[in-house]
């Protein structure tokens, strides 16, 4: 309470104040905001085929509640929001929420992670609402393998969504390709060529042991993949992204940019700048740990703004130093879709 009062008294005299700094000195300025745990795909590393144990709508944070939490975060220094799921475009009227969040003081970047199946329908509205960047999950360009991974025939819809996103003016558009056992070099090279031709940024991601599905999926270490792509495409440098966990390499002509997200083979916890808020109002402080805070209960208990600020400040101090994917992979029983990407 005392800290919040102090912040309020000095904030008018400062252009920016940042107090979301955890006990390890990391500045937390990025919120992954899940608006639904539902998804229209059933990717083998994410959610079981017949899974139906979704959060009841009564437990979802409303748009008003979401806006209140994000505004409180922003007053404490948060700058970046990524809308996630599940598949966030399944949440009714998502562009309306996006517009509300993009106009909040202090929020300088609003982006969206999507599987792309509904993107053609919503791209223009999302862009108009203030969403500026997209991450689109696309693990393969091969129709049969796409069905094997996602258990759905939807590749054509994803490709149409990507075309619609470019037409709407989204840039950059990042393609997230999860690396699973059995993937062939030719398949990766085809994705690189696809992204180069369309000026997408490709990001290769190691599978994380989140939930039974994640643990059952054999992860592919990106070290050897990175070395092969370095040689084949003349990739140089070691560009570290300022916003997320990817470490980027780029070709000398700038046409090819590939990010590598390596939570297993080379963790990036020392630079972690994010927390996750699930659709039911649970604030997860680390994707690979169980540290959490129930924000919904406080909101619906009639908390004041001061109490909400203090809750968030206290929560950030509980953020652990690093995940334990390698040491204790069995501890995360929730599925990725319920946490938020």
Short mmCIF file of C-alpha atoms in Angstrom, two decimals, residues 12-270:
data_model
loop_
_atom_site.label_atom_id
_atom_site.label_comp_id
_atom_site.label_asym_id
_atom_site.label_seq_id
_atom_site.Cartn_x
_atom_site.Cartn_y
_atom_site.Cartn_z
CA UNK A 12 3.10 12.66 -12.73
CA UNK A 13 6.68 13.97 -12.72
CA UNK A 14 8.18 11.02 -14.57
CA UNK A 15 7.82 9.95 -18.18
CA UNK A 16 7.98 6.29 -17.18
CA UNK A 17 8.27 4.43 -13.92
CA UNK A 18 9.13 0.76 -13.74
CA UNK A 19 8.61 -1.14 -10.53
CA UNK A 20 7.95 -4.63 -11.88
CA UNK A 21 11.41 -5.91 -11.10
CA UNK A 22 11.72 -9.35 -9.55
CA UNK A 23 14.08 -10.38 -6.77
CA UNK A 24 16.69 -11.41 -9.35
CA UNK A 25 16.76 -7.97 -10.98
CA UNK A 26 14.76 -8.90 -14.08
CA UNK A 27 12.37 -6.26 -15.40
CA UNK A 28 8.95 -7.77 -16.12
CA UNK A 29 7.31 -5.78 -18.89
CA UNK A 30 5.58 -8.48 -20.95
CA UNK A 31 2.25 -10.22 -20.26
CA UNK A 32 1.04 -13.28 -22.17
CA UNK A 33 -2.72 -12.92 -21.83
CA UNK A 34 -4.82 -16.03 -22.52
CA UNK A 35 -8.39 -15.24 -23.52
CA UNK A 36 -9.53 -18.87 -23.89
CA UNK A 37 -8.27 -22.38 -23.21
CA UNK A 38 -10.28 -23.76 -26.15
CA UNK A 39 -8.74 -24.63 -29.50
CA UNK A 40 -10.05 -25.89 -32.82
CA UNK A 41 -6.91 -28.01 -33.40
CA UNK A 42 -5.58 -30.88 -31.30
CA UNK A 43 -1.83 -30.67 -31.81
CA UNK A 44 -0.24 -33.87 -30.55
CA UNK A 45 2.27 -32.08 -28.29
CA UNK A 46 -0.33 -29.75 -26.77
CA UNK A 47 -3.77 -31.29 -26.16
CA UNK A 48 -5.23 -34.82 -26.19
CA UNK A 49 -7.53 -35.66 -29.11
CA UNK A 50 -10.64 -36.12 -27.00
CA UNK A 51 -9.93 -33.44 -24.38
CA UNK A 52 -13.06 -31.66 -23.14
CA UNK A 53 -12.14 -30.50 -19.64
CA UNK A 54 -12.22 -26.81 -20.51
CA UNK A 55 -12.69 -23.95 -18.07
CA UNK A 56 -16.35 -23.04 -17.47
CA UNK A 57 -17.26 -19.68 -19.08
CA UNK A 58 -18.39 -18.39 -15.68
CA UNK A 59 -14.77 -18.59 -14.59
CA UNK A 60 -13.39 -16.66 -17.56
CA UNK A 61 -12.20 -13.17 -16.85
CA UNK A 62 -14.60 -10.72 -18.49
CA UNK A 63 -13.32 -8.01 -20.81
CA UNK A 64 -13.82 -5.47 -18.00
CA UNK A 65 -11.79 -7.61 -15.60
CA UNK A 66 -9.04 -8.15 -18.17
CA UNK A 67 -8.83 -4.45 -18.90
CA UNK A 68 -8.62 -3.65 -15.20
CA UNK A 69 -5.75 -6.08 -14.62
CA UNK A 70 -3.82 -4.93 -17.70
CA UNK A 71 -4.30 -1.26 -16.76
CA UNK A 72 -2.96 -2.01 -13.28
CA UNK A 73 0.03 -3.82 -14.76
CA UNK A 74 0.65 -0.90 -17.13
CA UNK A 75 0.67 1.61 -14.28
CA UNK A 76 3.46 -0.46 -12.75
CA UNK A 77 5.57 -0.47 -15.91
CA UNK A 78 4.22 -3.28 -18.10
CA UNK A 79 4.47 -2.35 -21.79
CA UNK A 80 3.78 -5.39 -23.93
CA UNK A 81 0.74 -7.65 -24.26
CA UNK A 82 0.41 -10.80 -26.32
CA UNK A 83 -3.07 -12.28 -26.72
CA UNK A 84 -2.91 -16.06 -26.58
CA UNK A 85 -4.97 -19.21 -25.97
CA UNK A 86 -5.86 -21.99 -26.71
CA UNK A 87 -6.83 -20.33 -29.94
CA UNK A 88 -7.59 -16.71 -29.04
CA UNK A 89 -9.74 -16.07 -32.12
CA UNK A 90 -12.33 -18.44 -30.67
CA UNK A 91 -13.10 -15.79 -28.02
CA UNK A 92 -16.13 -13.84 -29.19
CA UNK A 93 -15.50 -10.17 -30.03
CA UNK A 94 -11.74 -10.43 -29.53
CA UNK A 95 -11.07 -7.31 -31.69
CA UNK A 96 -13.21 -5.34 -29.23
CA UNK A 97 -10.94 -6.39 -26.36
CA UNK A 98 -7.85 -5.70 -28.46
CA UNK A 99 -9.02 -2.16 -29.14
CA UNK A 100 -9.59 -1.53 -25.44
CA UNK A 101 -6.17 -2.84 -24.47
CA UNK A 102 -4.28 -1.03 -27.24
CA UNK A 103 -5.60 2.31 -25.97
CA UNK A 104 -4.45 1.84 -22.37
CA UNK A 105 -1.75 4.32 -21.27
CA UNK A 106 1.64 2.62 -21.11
CA UNK A 107 0.86 -0.27 -23.47
CA UNK A 108 3.19 0.19 -26.43
CA UNK A 109 2.93 -3.20 -28.12
CA UNK A 110 -0.06 -5.49 -28.66
CA UNK A 111 0.45 -8.76 -30.52
CA UNK A 112 -1.38 -12.04 -31.08
CA UNK A 113 -0.45 -15.73 -31.21
CA UNK A 114 -2.78 -17.83 -33.34
CA UNK A 115 -2.96 -21.11 -35.22
CA UNK A 116 -4.23 -19.14 -38.21
CA UNK A 117 -7.38 -21.13 -38.95
CA UNK A 118 -9.68 -18.14 -38.31
CA UNK A 119 -7.25 -15.42 -39.31
CA UNK A 120 -8.69 -14.74 -42.76
CA UNK A 121 -12.00 -13.79 -41.12
CA UNK A 122 -10.53 -11.51 -38.46
CA UNK A 123 -7.25 -10.05 -39.83
CA UNK A 124 -8.62 -6.67 -40.89
CA UNK A 125 -10.56 -6.13 -37.66
CA UNK A 126 -7.55 -7.08 -35.51
CA UNK A 127 -5.29 -4.69 -37.40
CA UNK A 128 -7.83 -1.88 -37.03
CA UNK A 129 -8.07 -2.65 -33.30
CA UNK A 130 -4.37 -2.00 -32.76
CA UNK A 131 -2.81 -5.47 -32.98
CA UNK A 132 0.46 -4.88 -34.83
CA UNK A 133 2.28 -8.21 -34.87
CA UNK A 134 1.34 -11.86 -35.30
CA UNK A 135 2.87 -15.20 -34.38
CA UNK A 136 1.28 -18.00 -36.38
CA UNK A 137 1.79 -21.66 -35.45
CA UNK A 138 2.64 -23.72 -38.52
CA UNK A 139 4.68 -26.88 -38.00
CA UNK A 140 4.69 -28.15 -41.58
CA UNK A 141 3.66 -27.34 -45.14
CA UNK A 142 2.96 -30.98 -45.93
CA UNK A 143 -0.82 -31.61 -45.83
CA UNK A 144 -0.57 -35.19 -44.55
CA UNK A 145 1.90 -34.33 -41.81
CA UNK A 146 -0.22 -31.30 -40.88
CA UNK A 147 -3.17 -33.63 -40.24
CA UNK A 148 -0.95 -36.04 -38.30
CA UNK A 149 0.21 -33.23 -36.00
CA UNK A 150 -2.99 -31.22 -35.60
CA UNK A 151 -5.56 -34.01 -36.17
CA UNK A 152 -7.49 -31.61 -38.38
CA UNK A 153 -7.65 -30.77 -42.12
CA UNK A 154 -6.95 -27.05 -41.86
CA UNK A 155 -3.71 -26.26 -43.69
CA UNK A 156 -5.49 -24.42 -46.50
CA UNK A 157 -7.27 -22.18 -43.99
CA UNK A 158 -3.98 -21.33 -42.26
CA UNK A 159 -2.37 -20.36 -45.57
CA UNK A 160 -5.38 -18.20 -46.46
CA UNK A 161 -5.11 -16.58 -43.04
CA UNK A 162 -1.46 -15.73 -43.59
CA UNK A 163 -2.26 -14.13 -46.94
CA UNK A 164 -5.07 -12.10 -45.33
CA UNK A 165 -2.76 -10.97 -42.53
CA UNK A 166 -0.21 -9.67 -45.01
CA UNK A 167 -2.92 -7.88 -46.95
CA UNK A 168 -4.11 -6.28 -43.71
CA UNK A 169 -0.63 -4.86 -43.15
CA UNK A 170 0.71 -7.01 -40.32
CA UNK A 171 4.50 -6.89 -40.00
CA UNK A 172 6.40 -8.73 -38.88
CA UNK A 173 4.58 -12.04 -39.14
CA UNK A 174 6.43 -14.80 -37.34
CA UNK A 175 5.94 -18.47 -38.12
CA UNK A 176 6.34 -20.74 -35.09
CA UNK A 177 7.48 -24.25 -36.06
CA UNK A 178 7.68 -26.76 -33.20
CA UNK A 179 10.41 -29.31 -33.77
CA UNK A 180 9.22 -32.86 -33.14
CA UNK A 181 10.71 -36.29 -33.68
CA UNK A 182 10.70 -37.47 -37.29
CA UNK A 183 10.95 -34.05 -38.88
CA UNK A 184 13.13 -34.13 -42.00
CA UNK A 185 15.76 -31.64 -43.13
CA UNK A 186 13.84 -31.15 -46.38
CA UNK A 187 10.74 -30.18 -44.41
CA UNK A 188 12.64 -27.52 -42.49
CA UNK A 189 14.25 -26.23 -45.68
CA UNK A 190 10.84 -25.98 -47.34
CA UNK A 191 9.61 -23.84 -44.45
CA UNK A 192 12.70 -21.62 -44.66
CA UNK A 193 12.08 -21.09 -48.38
CA UNK A 194 8.39 -20.40 -47.75
CA UNK A 195 9.22 -17.75 -45.15
CA UNK A 196 11.94 -16.15 -47.28
CA UNK A 197 9.59 -15.85 -50.25
CA UNK A 198 6.87 -14.18 -48.18
CA UNK A 199 9.17 -12.21 -45.86
CA UNK A 200 8.02 -14.05 -42.75
CA UNK A 201 10.32 -14.57 -39.78
CA UNK A 202 10.74 -18.27 -38.97
CA UNK A 203 11.12 -19.41 -35.37
CA UNK A 204 12.06 -23.00 -34.54
CA UNK A 205 10.96 -24.18 -31.09
CA UNK A 206 11.96 -27.12 -28.91
CA UNK A 207 9.03 -29.05 -27.43
CA UNK A 208 8.45 -28.33 -23.75
CA UNK A 209 7.36 -31.12 -21.34
CA UNK A 210 4.13 -29.36 -20.32
CA UNK A 211 1.31 -31.81 -19.61
CA UNK A 212 1.22 -35.47 -20.59
CA UNK A 213 1.14 -34.57 -24.28
CA UNK A 214 4.31 -32.49 -24.05
CA UNK A 215 6.15 -35.17 -22.08
CA UNK A 216 5.18 -37.88 -24.56
CA UNK A 217 6.55 -35.88 -27.48
CA UNK A 218 10.23 -36.46 -28.18
CA UNK A 219 12.01 -33.11 -28.33
CA UNK A 220 14.51 -32.30 -31.06
CA UNK A 221 17.58 -30.38 -29.91
CA UNK A 222 18.05 -27.30 -32.05
CA UNK A 223 21.85 -27.26 -31.78
CA UNK A 224 22.53 -29.50 -34.80
CA UNK A 225 19.64 -27.95 -36.74
CA UNK A 226 21.05 -24.48 -36.16
CA UNK A 227 24.51 -25.49 -37.34
CA UNK A 228 23.17 -27.06 -40.54
CA UNK A 229 21.06 -24.01 -41.35
CA UNK A 230 24.01 -21.73 -40.66
CA UNK A 231 26.02 -23.53 -43.30
CA UNK A 232 23.24 -23.98 -45.87
CA UNK A 233 21.83 -20.45 -45.78
CA UNK A 234 24.92 -18.51 -44.72
CA UNK A 235 23.41 -17.41 -41.44
CA UNK A 236 25.55 -15.18 -39.27
CA UNK A 237 25.45 -13.32 -36.01
CA UNK A 238 23.77 -14.03 -32.74
CA UNK A 239 20.99 -11.46 -32.49
CA UNK A 240 19.16 -11.67 -29.18
CA UNK A 241 15.56 -10.49 -29.39
CA UNK A 242 14.65 -7.63 -27.11
CA UNK A 243 11.16 -8.94 -26.48
CA UNK A 244 10.98 -12.71 -26.37
CA UNK A 245 13.10 -15.81 -25.86
CA UNK A 246 14.29 -16.35 -29.45
CA UNK A 247 17.92 -16.00 -30.45
CA UNK A 248 18.08 -14.96 -34.10
CA UNK A 249 20.45 -15.64 -36.96
CA UNK A 250 20.21 -13.77 -40.25
CA UNK A 251 21.59 -14.26 -43.75
CA UNK A 252 24.10 -11.73 -45.08
CA UNK A 253 21.53 -10.36 -47.55
CA UNK A 254 18.92 -10.02 -44.81
CA UNK A 255 16.33 -12.15 -46.63
CA UNK A 256 16.45 -15.03 -44.18
CA UNK A 257 15.94 -14.52 -40.45
CA UNK A 258 15.50 -17.53 -38.19
CA UNK A 259 14.93 -17.55 -34.46
CA UNK A 260 15.76 -20.48 -32.19
CA UNK A 261 13.79 -21.00 -28.97
CA UNK A 262 15.63 -23.54 -26.84
CA UNK A 263 14.01 -24.03 -23.42
CA UNK A 264 15.54 -27.52 -23.12
CA UNK A 265 19.01 -27.41 -24.66
CA UNK A 266 19.86 -23.80 -23.76
CA UNK A 267 17.46 -22.14 -21.35
CA UNK A 268 16.95 -18.37 -21.39
CA UNK A 269 15.65 -17.86 -17.87
CA UNK A 270 18.18 -15.19 -16.96
#
